[in-house]
Short mmCIF file of C-alpha atoms and ligand atoms in Angstrom, two decimals:
data_model
loop_
_atom_site.label_atom_id
_atom_site.label_comp_id
_atom_site.label_asym_id
_atom_site.label_seq_id
_atom_site.Cartn_x
_atom_site.Cartn_y
_atom_site.Cartn_z
CA UNK A 1 0.00 0.00 0.00
CA UNK A 2 1.38 3.42 -0.89
CA UNK A 3 1.65 6.14 1.78
CA UNK A 4 -1.01 8.11 -0.07
CA UNK A 5 -3.50 5.22 0.06
CA UNK A 6 -2.71 4.70 3.73
CA UNK A 7 -3.41 8.38 4.46
CA UNK A 8 -6.63 8.31 2.47
CA UNK A 9 -7.87 5.28 4.39
CA UNK A 10 -7.26 7.25 7.55
CA UNK A 11 -9.56 9.95 6.20
CA UNK A 12 -12.49 7.60 5.51
CA UNK A 13 -15.56 7.76 7.74
CA UNK A 14 -14.87 6.83 11.36
CA UNK A 15 -17.83 4.47 11.65
CA UNK A 16 -16.19 2.07 9.17
CA UNK A 17 -13.59 1.20 11.77
CA UNK A 18 -16.44 -0.16 13.92
CA UNK A 19 -17.19 -2.96 11.49
CA UNK A 20 -15.38 -5.87 9.92
CA UNK A 21 -16.33 -8.07 6.95
CA UNK A 22 -18.82 -10.86 7.74
CA UNK A 23 -17.16 -13.57 9.86
CA UNK A 24 -19.58 -16.16 8.46
CA UNK A 25 -18.66 -15.40 4.87
CA UNK A 26 -14.92 -15.32 5.55
CA UNK A 27 -15.05 -18.67 7.40
CA UNK A 28 -17.13 -20.08 4.53
CA UNK A 29 -14.54 -18.89 2.01
CA UNK A 30 -11.66 -20.23 4.05
CA UNK A 31 -13.12 -23.72 4.45
CA UNK A 32 -14.26 -23.87 0.82
CA UNK A 33 -10.61 -24.60 0.04
CA UNK A 34 -10.67 -27.88 2.03
CA UNK A 35 -11.04 -30.71 -0.49
CA UNK A 36 -14.26 -32.71 -0.01
CA UNK A 37 -15.75 -30.33 2.58
CA UNK A 38 -19.53 -30.34 3.07
CA UNK A 39 -20.71 -26.85 3.90
CA UNK A 40 -23.79 -26.34 6.02
CA UNK A 41 -22.85 -22.73 6.55
CA UNK A 42 -24.89 -20.39 4.37
CA UNK A 43 -28.61 -19.71 4.69
CA UNK A 44 -29.43 -20.41 1.10
CA UNK A 45 -32.18 -22.70 -0.24
CA UNK A 46 -30.69 -25.59 -2.22
CA UNK A 47 -33.82 -25.66 -4.40
CA UNK A 48 -33.81 -23.93 -7.74
CA UNK A 49 -36.26 -21.11 -8.48
CA UNK A 50 -39.58 -22.67 -9.68
CA UNK A 51 -39.98 -22.94 -13.47
CA UNK A 52 -43.02 -20.65 -13.73
CA UNK A 53 -41.01 -17.84 -12.13
CA UNK A 54 -38.01 -18.37 -14.42
CA UNK A 55 -40.36 -18.34 -17.42
CA UNK A 56 -41.84 -15.02 -16.30
CA UNK A 57 -38.33 -13.56 -16.25
CA UNK A 58 -37.63 -14.89 -19.75
CA UNK A 59 -40.87 -13.29 -20.99
CA UNK A 60 -39.91 -10.05 -19.28
CA UNK A 61 -36.60 -9.93 -21.17
CA UNK A 62 -38.35 -10.75 -24.45
CA UNK A 63 -40.75 -7.88 -23.85
CA UNK A 64 -37.76 -5.60 -23.39
CA UNK A 65 -38.42 -4.84 -19.76
CA UNK A 66 -34.82 -3.79 -19.64
CA UNK A 67 -35.32 -0.19 -18.54
CA UNK A 68 -35.54 1.47 -15.13
CA UNK A 69 -38.60 0.60 -13.10
CA UNK A 70 -40.27 3.22 -10.86
CA UNK A 71 -38.06 3.70 -7.81
CA UNK A 72 -40.40 1.99 -5.33
CA UNK A 73 -41.06 -0.90 -7.72
CA UNK A 74 -43.57 -1.60 -10.48
CA UNK A 75 -47.17 -0.89 -9.45
CA UNK A 76 -48.11 -4.49 -10.38
CA UNK A 77 -45.48 -5.98 -8.10
CA UNK A 78 -46.31 -3.65 -5.22
CA UNK A 79 -49.98 -4.61 -5.52
CA UNK A 80 -49.08 -8.31 -5.69
CA UNK A 81 -46.98 -8.00 -2.51
CA UNK A 82 -49.83 -6.28 -0.64
CA UNK A 83 -52.29 -8.94 -1.77
CA UNK A 84 -49.95 -11.79 -0.79
CA UNK A 85 -49.38 -10.35 2.70
CA UNK A 86 -53.12 -9.79 3.15
CA UNK A 87 -54.11 -13.30 2.08
CA UNK A 88 -51.33 -14.99 4.02
CA UNK A 89 -51.09 -12.90 7.19
CA UNK A 90 -54.16 -10.63 7.19
CA UNK A 91 -52.15 -7.44 6.81
CA UNK A 92 -53.98 -4.39 5.55
CA UNK A 93 -51.46 -3.10 3.07
CA UNK A 94 -52.00 -1.68 -0.40
CA UNK A 95 -49.43 -0.96 -3.14
CA UNK A 96 -48.68 2.45 -1.56
CA UNK A 97 -47.42 0.73 1.58
CA UNK A 98 -44.72 -1.21 -0.28
CA UNK A 99 -41.18 -0.51 -1.49
CA UNK A 100 -39.44 -3.19 -3.54
CA UNK A 101 -35.82 -3.41 -2.44
CA UNK A 102 -32.61 -5.13 -3.53
CA UNK A 103 -33.07 -8.20 -1.33
CA UNK A 104 -34.19 -8.04 2.27
CA UNK A 105 -30.67 -6.83 3.00
CA UNK A 106 -31.37 -3.49 1.36
CA UNK A 107 -34.64 -3.30 3.30
CA UNK A 108 -32.63 -3.54 6.52
CA UNK A 109 -30.15 -0.92 5.36
CA UNK A 110 -32.94 1.44 4.28
CA UNK A 111 -34.95 0.96 7.47
CA UNK A 112 -32.08 1.44 9.90
CA UNK A 113 -30.42 4.33 8.10
CA UNK A 114 -33.75 6.16 7.74
CA UNK A 115 -34.38 5.99 11.46
CA UNK A 116 -31.21 6.50 13.49
CA UNK A 117 -29.20 9.56 14.34
CA UNK A 118 -25.71 9.36 15.79
CA UNK A 119 -25.90 8.10 19.37
CA UNK A 120 -29.35 6.53 19.02
CA UNK A 121 -29.92 2.98 20.20
CA UNK A 122 -31.39 -0.04 18.46
CA UNK A 123 -32.57 -2.95 20.59
CA UNK A 124 -31.39 -6.22 19.08
CA UNK A 125 -32.43 -9.53 20.65
CA UNK A 126 -29.66 -12.07 20.23
CA UNK A 127 -28.56 -14.52 18.88
CA UNK A 128 -29.48 -12.84 15.58
CA UNK A 129 -28.42 -12.83 11.94
CA UNK A 130 -25.38 -10.56 12.35
CA UNK A 131 -26.13 -8.08 9.54
CA UNK A 132 -28.16 -5.90 11.93
CA UNK A 133 -25.13 -5.14 14.04
CA UNK A 134 -22.75 -3.57 11.45
CA UNK A 135 -25.63 -1.73 9.79
CA UNK A 136 -26.54 -0.15 13.12
CA UNK A 137 -22.92 0.73 13.91
CA UNK A 138 -22.00 2.09 10.50
CA UNK A 139 -24.93 4.49 10.86
CA UNK A 140 -23.41 5.80 14.10
CA UNK A 141 -26.00 4.15 16.36
CA UNK A 142 -25.46 1.68 19.18
CA UNK A 143 -26.91 -1.81 19.43
CA UNK A 144 -28.44 -2.80 22.76
CA UNK A 145 -28.21 -6.58 22.89
CA UNK A 146 -30.84 -8.60 24.72
CA UNK A 147 -29.73 -12.19 25.23
CA UNK A 148 -32.74 -14.49 24.72
CA UNK A 149 -30.97 -17.79 25.37
CA UNK A 150 -32.64 -18.13 28.79
CA UNK A 151 -36.13 -18.21 27.21
CA UNK A 152 -35.78 -20.63 24.29
CA UNK A 153 -34.56 -17.69 22.17
CA UNK A 154 -37.82 -15.74 22.40
CA UNK A 155 -37.67 -12.18 23.74
CA UNK A 156 -39.84 -11.69 26.81
CA UNK A 157 -41.98 -8.54 27.11
CA UNK A 158 -40.45 -7.90 30.55
CA UNK A 159 -36.88 -7.87 29.22
CA UNK A 160 -37.89 -5.63 26.34
CA UNK A 161 -39.70 -3.13 28.55
CA UNK A 162 -36.81 -2.96 30.98
CA UNK A 163 -34.38 -2.20 28.14
CA UNK A 164 -36.64 0.50 26.69
CA UNK A 165 -36.98 2.12 30.12
CA UNK A 166 -33.26 1.89 30.89
CA UNK A 167 -32.20 3.43 27.59
CA UNK A 168 -34.98 6.01 27.38
CA UNK A 169 -35.53 8.26 24.43
CA UNK A 170 -32.33 7.12 22.68
CA UNK A 171 -34.14 3.90 21.71
CA UNK A 172 -35.43 4.38 18.20
CA UNK A 173 -36.14 0.84 17.14
CA UNK A 174 -36.52 -2.75 18.21
CA UNK A 175 -35.48 -5.46 15.79
CA UNK A 176 -37.52 -8.65 15.71
CA UNK A 177 -36.67 -11.57 13.47
CA UNK A 178 -38.88 -14.62 13.51
CA UNK A 179 -38.82 -17.35 12.40
CA UNK A 180 -35.26 -16.79 13.46
CA UNK A 181 -31.94 -17.11 11.80
CA UNK A 182 -29.94 -18.60 13.53
CA UNK A 183 -32.07 -20.22 16.24
CA UNK A 184 -34.85 -21.83 14.17
CA UNK A 185 -37.34 -20.68 16.83
CA UNK A 186 -40.41 -18.60 16.17
CA UNK A 187 -42.90 -16.47 18.13
CA UNK A 188 -46.41 -17.72 18.86
CA UNK A 189 -49.47 -15.50 18.69
CA UNK A 190 -49.38 -14.88 22.45
CA UNK A 191 -45.67 -13.90 22.28
CA UNK A 192 -46.35 -11.47 19.44
CA UNK A 193 -49.32 -9.96 21.25
CA UNK A 194 -47.37 -9.49 24.48
CA UNK A 195 -44.44 -7.81 22.72
CA UNK A 196 -46.85 -5.56 20.82
CA UNK A 197 -48.51 -4.50 24.10
CA UNK A 198 -45.15 -3.22 25.36
CA UNK A 199 -44.01 -1.52 22.16
CA UNK A 200 -47.37 0.25 21.80
CA UNK A 201 -46.59 2.35 24.88
CA UNK A 202 -43.52 3.95 23.30
CA UNK A 203 -42.72 5.94 20.14
CA UNK A 204 -40.33 3.38 18.76
CA UNK A 205 -40.27 1.50 15.49
CA UNK A 206 -40.33 -2.24 15.18
CA UNK A 207 -38.11 -3.47 12.38
CA UNK A 208 -39.76 -6.83 11.76
CA UNK A 209 -37.70 -9.17 9.65
CA UNK A 210 -40.17 -11.87 8.62
CA UNK A 211 -38.22 -13.17 5.63
CA UNK A 212 -38.79 -16.78 6.83
CA UNK A 213 -42.55 -16.31 7.35
CA UNK A 214 -43.44 -19.03 4.82
CA UNK A 215 -41.24 -21.56 6.63
CA UNK A 216 -42.96 -22.43 9.91
CA UNK A 217 -43.36 -26.08 10.88
CA UNK A 218 -46.13 -25.75 13.47
CA UNK A 219 -48.65 -22.92 13.67
CA UNK A 220 -48.97 -20.46 10.81
CA UNK A 221 -46.77 -17.38 11.02
CA UNK A 222 -48.23 -14.39 12.89
CA UNK A 223 -46.89 -11.01 11.81
CA UNK A 224 -46.30 -8.29 14.39
CA UNK A 225 -47.71 -5.86 11.79
CA UNK A 226 -51.13 -7.39 12.51
CA UNK A 227 -50.93 -5.92 16.03
CA UNK A 228 -48.75 -2.85 15.42
CA UNK A 229 -49.52 -1.56 11.91
CA UNK A 230 -48.47 2.03 12.73
CA UNK A 231 -45.12 1.18 14.28
CA UNK A 232 -43.95 -1.74 12.17
CA UNK A 233 -41.52 -1.54 9.30
CA UNK A 234 -42.04 -4.99 7.87
CA UNK A 235 -39.31 -6.75 5.91
CA UNK A 236 -40.01 -9.75 3.73
CA UNK A 237 -39.04 -11.00 0.27
CA UNK A 238 -38.78 -13.93 -2.09
CA UNK A 239 -35.23 -15.10 -1.30
CA UNK A 240 -36.21 -17.86 1.12
CA UNK A 241 -39.89 -18.48 0.31
CA UNK A 242 -39.33 -18.93 -3.43
CA UNK A 243 -35.67 -19.95 -3.54
CA UNK A 244 -34.72 -16.65 -5.20
CA UNK A 245 -31.63 -15.47 -3.32
CA UNK A 246 -29.77 -14.57 -6.51
CA UNK A 247 -32.55 -12.37 -7.88
CA UNK A 248 -32.13 -9.87 -5.04
CA UNK A 249 -35.73 -8.87 -4.39
CA UNK A 250 -36.99 -7.88 -0.94
CA UNK A 251 -39.88 -5.76 0.29
CA UNK A 252 -40.41 -3.07 2.91
CA UNK A 253 -43.92 -2.30 4.14
CA UNK A 254 -45.04 0.50 6.43
CA UNK A 255 -47.70 3.22 6.77
CA UNK A 256 -47.67 5.39 3.64
CA UNK A 257 -46.18 8.55 5.26
CA UNK A 258 -43.32 6.42 6.63
CA UNK A 259 -42.86 4.76 3.23
CA UNK A 260 -42.38 8.24 1.73
CA UNK A 261 -39.48 8.82 4.11
CA UNK A 262 -37.93 5.38 3.60
CA UNK A 263 -38.20 5.88 -0.16
CA UNK A 264 -35.61 8.68 0.00
CA UNK A 265 -32.83 6.43 1.30
CA UNK A 266 -33.91 3.62 -1.04
CA UNK A 267 -33.88 5.91 -4.07
CA UNK A 268 -30.55 7.49 -3.26
CA UNK A 269 -28.97 4.10 -2.57
CA UNK A 270 -30.10 1.99 -5.50
CA UNK A 271 -32.57 3.97 -7.70
CA UNK A 272 -34.69 0.81 -8.11
CA UNK A 273 -34.40 -2.98 -7.95
CA UNK A 274 -33.64 -4.85 -11.19
CA UNK A 275 -36.66 -4.70 -13.51
CA UNK A 276 -36.57 -8.28 -14.81
CA UNK A 277 -36.21 -9.61 -11.27
CA UNK A 278 -39.24 -7.54 -10.27
CA UNK A 279 -41.34 -9.23 -12.95
CA UNK A 280 -40.14 -12.62 -11.72
CA UNK A 281 -41.07 -11.68 -8.15
CA UNK A 282 -44.50 -10.55 -9.32
CA UNK A 283 -45.08 -14.03 -10.71
CA UNK A 284 -43.88 -15.51 -7.41
CA UNK A 285 -46.31 -13.42 -5.34
CA UNK A 286 -49.25 -13.81 -7.75
CA UNK A 287 -48.98 -17.44 -8.81
CA UNK A 288 -46.45 -19.00 -6.45
CA UNK A 289 -48.71 -18.93 -3.45
CA UNK A 290 -47.85 -22.45 -2.40
CA UNK A 291 -44.24 -22.67 -3.70
CA UNK A 292 -42.91 -22.14 -0.19
CA UNK A 293 -45.21 -24.75 1.33
CA UNK A 294 -43.89 -27.44 -1.00
CA UNK A 295 -40.26 -26.71 -0.11
CA UNK A 296 -41.25 -26.56 3.53
CA UNK A 297 -42.34 -30.20 3.57
CA UNK A 298 -38.85 -31.19 2.47
CA UNK A 299 -37.14 -28.85 4.95
CA UNK A 300 -39.22 -30.29 7.75
CA UNK A 301 -38.07 -33.84 6.98
CA UNK A 302 -34.48 -32.66 7.06
CA UNK A 303 -35.04 -30.68 10.27
CA UNK A 304 -36.34 -33.78 12.03
CA UNK A 305 -33.48 -35.90 10.74
CA UNK A 306 -30.74 -33.48 11.78
CA UNK A 307 -32.38 -32.78 15.14
CA UNK A 308 -32.62 -36.49 15.97
CA UNK A 309 -29.09 -37.31 14.84
CA UNK A 310 -27.53 -34.42 16.74
CA UNK A 311 -29.43 -35.06 19.96
CA UNK A 312 -28.43 -38.74 19.81
CA UNK A 313 -24.82 -37.53 19.79
CA UNK A 314 -25.37 -35.52 22.99
CA UNK A 315 -26.04 -32.06 21.52
CA UNK A 316 -28.98 -30.24 23.07
CA UNK A 317 -31.45 -28.26 20.99
CA UNK A 318 -35.06 -27.24 20.67
CA UNK A 319 -36.94 -28.94 17.86
CA UNK A 320 -36.81 -26.48 14.91
CA UNK A 321 -39.99 -24.41 14.51
CA UNK A 322 -39.12 -22.44 11.40
CA UNK A 323 -36.53 -21.19 8.87
CA UNK A 324 -33.91 -23.84 8.01
CA UNK A 325 -31.47 -23.86 10.89
CA UNK A 326 -30.74 -26.08 13.86
CA UNK A 327 -29.06 -24.17 16.69
CA UNK A 328 -27.59 -26.67 19.04
CA UNK A 329 -25.41 -26.68 22.13
CA UNK A 330 -22.04 -28.43 22.09
CA UNK A 331 -21.91 -31.08 24.86
CA UNK A 332 -20.03 -29.73 27.89
CA UNK A 333 -18.05 -32.99 28.08
CA UNK A 334 -16.24 -31.94 24.90
CA UNK A 335 -14.81 -28.92 26.71
CA UNK A 336 -14.48 -26.96 23.47
CA UNK A 337 -15.68 -23.46 22.56
CA UNK A 338 -17.83 -23.02 19.48
CA UNK A 339 -15.15 -21.45 17.27
CA UNK A 340 -12.59 -24.17 18.05
CA UNK A 341 -15.26 -26.82 17.46
CA UNK A 342 -16.14 -25.45 14.01
CA UNK A 343 -12.53 -25.05 12.96
CA UNK A 344 -11.48 -28.53 14.10
CA UNK A 345 -14.56 -30.17 12.59
CA UNK A 346 -13.92 -28.46 9.26
CA UNK A 347 -10.24 -29.35 9.06
CA UNK A 348 -10.39 -32.83 10.62
CA UNK A 349 -13.71 -34.26 9.43
CA UNK A 350 -14.65 -31.88 6.62
CA UNK A 351 -18.00 -30.48 7.73
CA UNK A 352 -18.39 -26.72 7.91
CA UNK A 353 -20.85 -25.23 10.45
CA UNK A 354 -21.13 -21.72 11.88
CA UNK A 355 -20.00 -20.91 15.44
CA UNK A 356 -22.90 -19.66 17.58
CA UNK A 357 -20.88 -16.73 18.96
CA UNK A 358 -21.00 -15.16 15.46
CA UNK A 359 -24.64 -14.32 16.22
CA UNK A 360 -24.11 -12.16 19.31
CA UNK A 361 -24.54 -12.66 23.07
CA UNK A 362 -26.19 -15.95 24.02
CA UNK A 363 -24.78 -17.80 21.02
CA UNK A 364 -21.54 -18.87 22.71
CA UNK A 365 -21.20 -22.63 22.99
CA UNK A 366 -23.70 -23.28 20.20
CA UNK A 367 -23.33 -24.18 16.54
CA UNK A 368 -25.68 -23.40 13.66
CA UNK A 369 -26.43 -26.09 11.12
CA UNK A 370 -28.13 -24.92 7.94
CA UNK A 371 -30.17 -27.87 6.70
CA UNK A 372 -30.98 -26.18 3.39
CA UNK A 373 -28.81 -28.93 1.88
CA UNK A 374 -29.53 -32.24 0.17
CA UNK A 375 -30.48 -35.23 2.32
CA UNK A 376 -27.38 -37.05 1.01
CA UNK A 377 -25.13 -34.26 2.23
CA UNK A 378 -26.93 -34.11 5.55
CA UNK A 379 -26.57 -37.89 6.06
CA UNK A 380 -22.88 -37.78 5.21
CA UNK A 381 -22.37 -34.74 7.50
CA UNK A 382 -24.02 -36.50 10.42
CA UNK A 383 -21.76 -39.51 9.83
CA UNK A 384 -18.70 -37.27 9.84
CA UNK A 385 -19.76 -35.39 12.98
CA UNK A 386 -20.29 -38.76 14.69
CA UNK A 387 -16.73 -39.74 13.72
CA UNK A 388 -15.42 -36.41 15.01
CA UNK A 389 -17.22 -36.93 18.33
CA UNK A 390 -16.10 -40.57 18.48
CA UNK A 391 -12.47 -39.58 18.10
CA UNK A 392 -12.76 -37.50 21.28
CA UNK A 393 -14.14 -39.98 23.78
C1 LIG B 401 -32.94 -12.99 8.96
C2 LIG B 401 -32.50 -12.62 7.59
N1 LIG B 401 -32.86 -11.44 7.08
C3 LIG B 401 -32.49 -11.06 5.86
C4 LIG B 401 -31.73 -11.88 5.05
C5 LIG B 401 -31.30 -11.38 3.70
O1 LIG B 401 -32.15 -11.75 2.70
P1 LIG B 401 -31.85 -11.35 1.19
O2 LIG B 401 -31.04 -12.43 0.59
O3 LIG B 401 -33.21 -11.22 0.56
O4 LIG B 401 -31.12 -10.05 1.19
C6 LIG B 401 -31.31 -13.12 5.53
C7 LIG B 401 -30.43 -13.99 4.71
O5 LIG B 401 -29.86 -14.95 5.17
C8 LIG B 401 -31.72 -13.51 6.82
O6 LIG B 401 -31.37 -14.70 7.33
#
């Protein structure tokens, strides 16, 4: 690096020094070099996008939908999103309540950076998908972590209220993600109601990341927006429900005056999401109503298999309730922290998992297994983990 470049880096915005590149992605890249490794690291459906959606994209290209779309998304897609959320989760949105974003990731960026000023606080229940943490910090705000590991990874209303009271007016938002990445747990109607009762008392936003809403294995998903329509900034998308991670389409929903504010950050960040991908997503929302349910049946089989195999080996976990992750505790008898466990398992027995401490307080001592992988790979991984455990008795 030249001296000039070094000096210029020193002049870049201070908040960048608060964040580092994703630990999950760098571990994934590192272990990808191990010959024969099976990776159960990334949260990515192994299914391909359904044919009818791919065909809609092909038609879109043929019709020369290769120009900019309106910044908030095509009116047809926005209407299809509102209709989908109404039919599935009884949410009273119309097209005006929707912004189409570049994946749910951009929804998170847009929501957080539209809300916080320097020094504000964002309440983040943990363990959580880590993206929320750097996005909060890079915007100059401070995460307030609430460890949920003592209540099967569900935030209690008491803990939430105490944190809001302790941190006062600096609290601008509470993040909720369920079904949860990484824990595989979800919130029941009574949990959602109780959290809503607390939040209602304060002028804070709820950033509700419900990207896994189509993947619940017990009761149907209940959205917090049903109880808190004024305060919720709802995040969803097609990445997980329709196996469309590569298309980069997410959605943000909120009351129309709030949407108008969010739209500024969205517009000045990305102009609009890719037009052809928007047409594909429209097909997913209009005619792919049950696409997620079909994939879910398969995920559920895998969830049960992985859960049973791991518990037989002495790991402790709650039976997965949603998303496609098993979050399980390493047996104490192994006397190994989660990072060491993942590194040794990857290099010695060629299975890559994610260390629980990557997901914030409460994740230490756990590992996350993404079972969005083929049954063959899952069977082989379980065999290899058994060998790894066997070599340590
Ligand atoms: C909880 C959660 N939110 C958001 C995302 C990002 O979704 P997208 O790929 O649509 O940006 C993920 C991806 O893993 C996730 O697990």
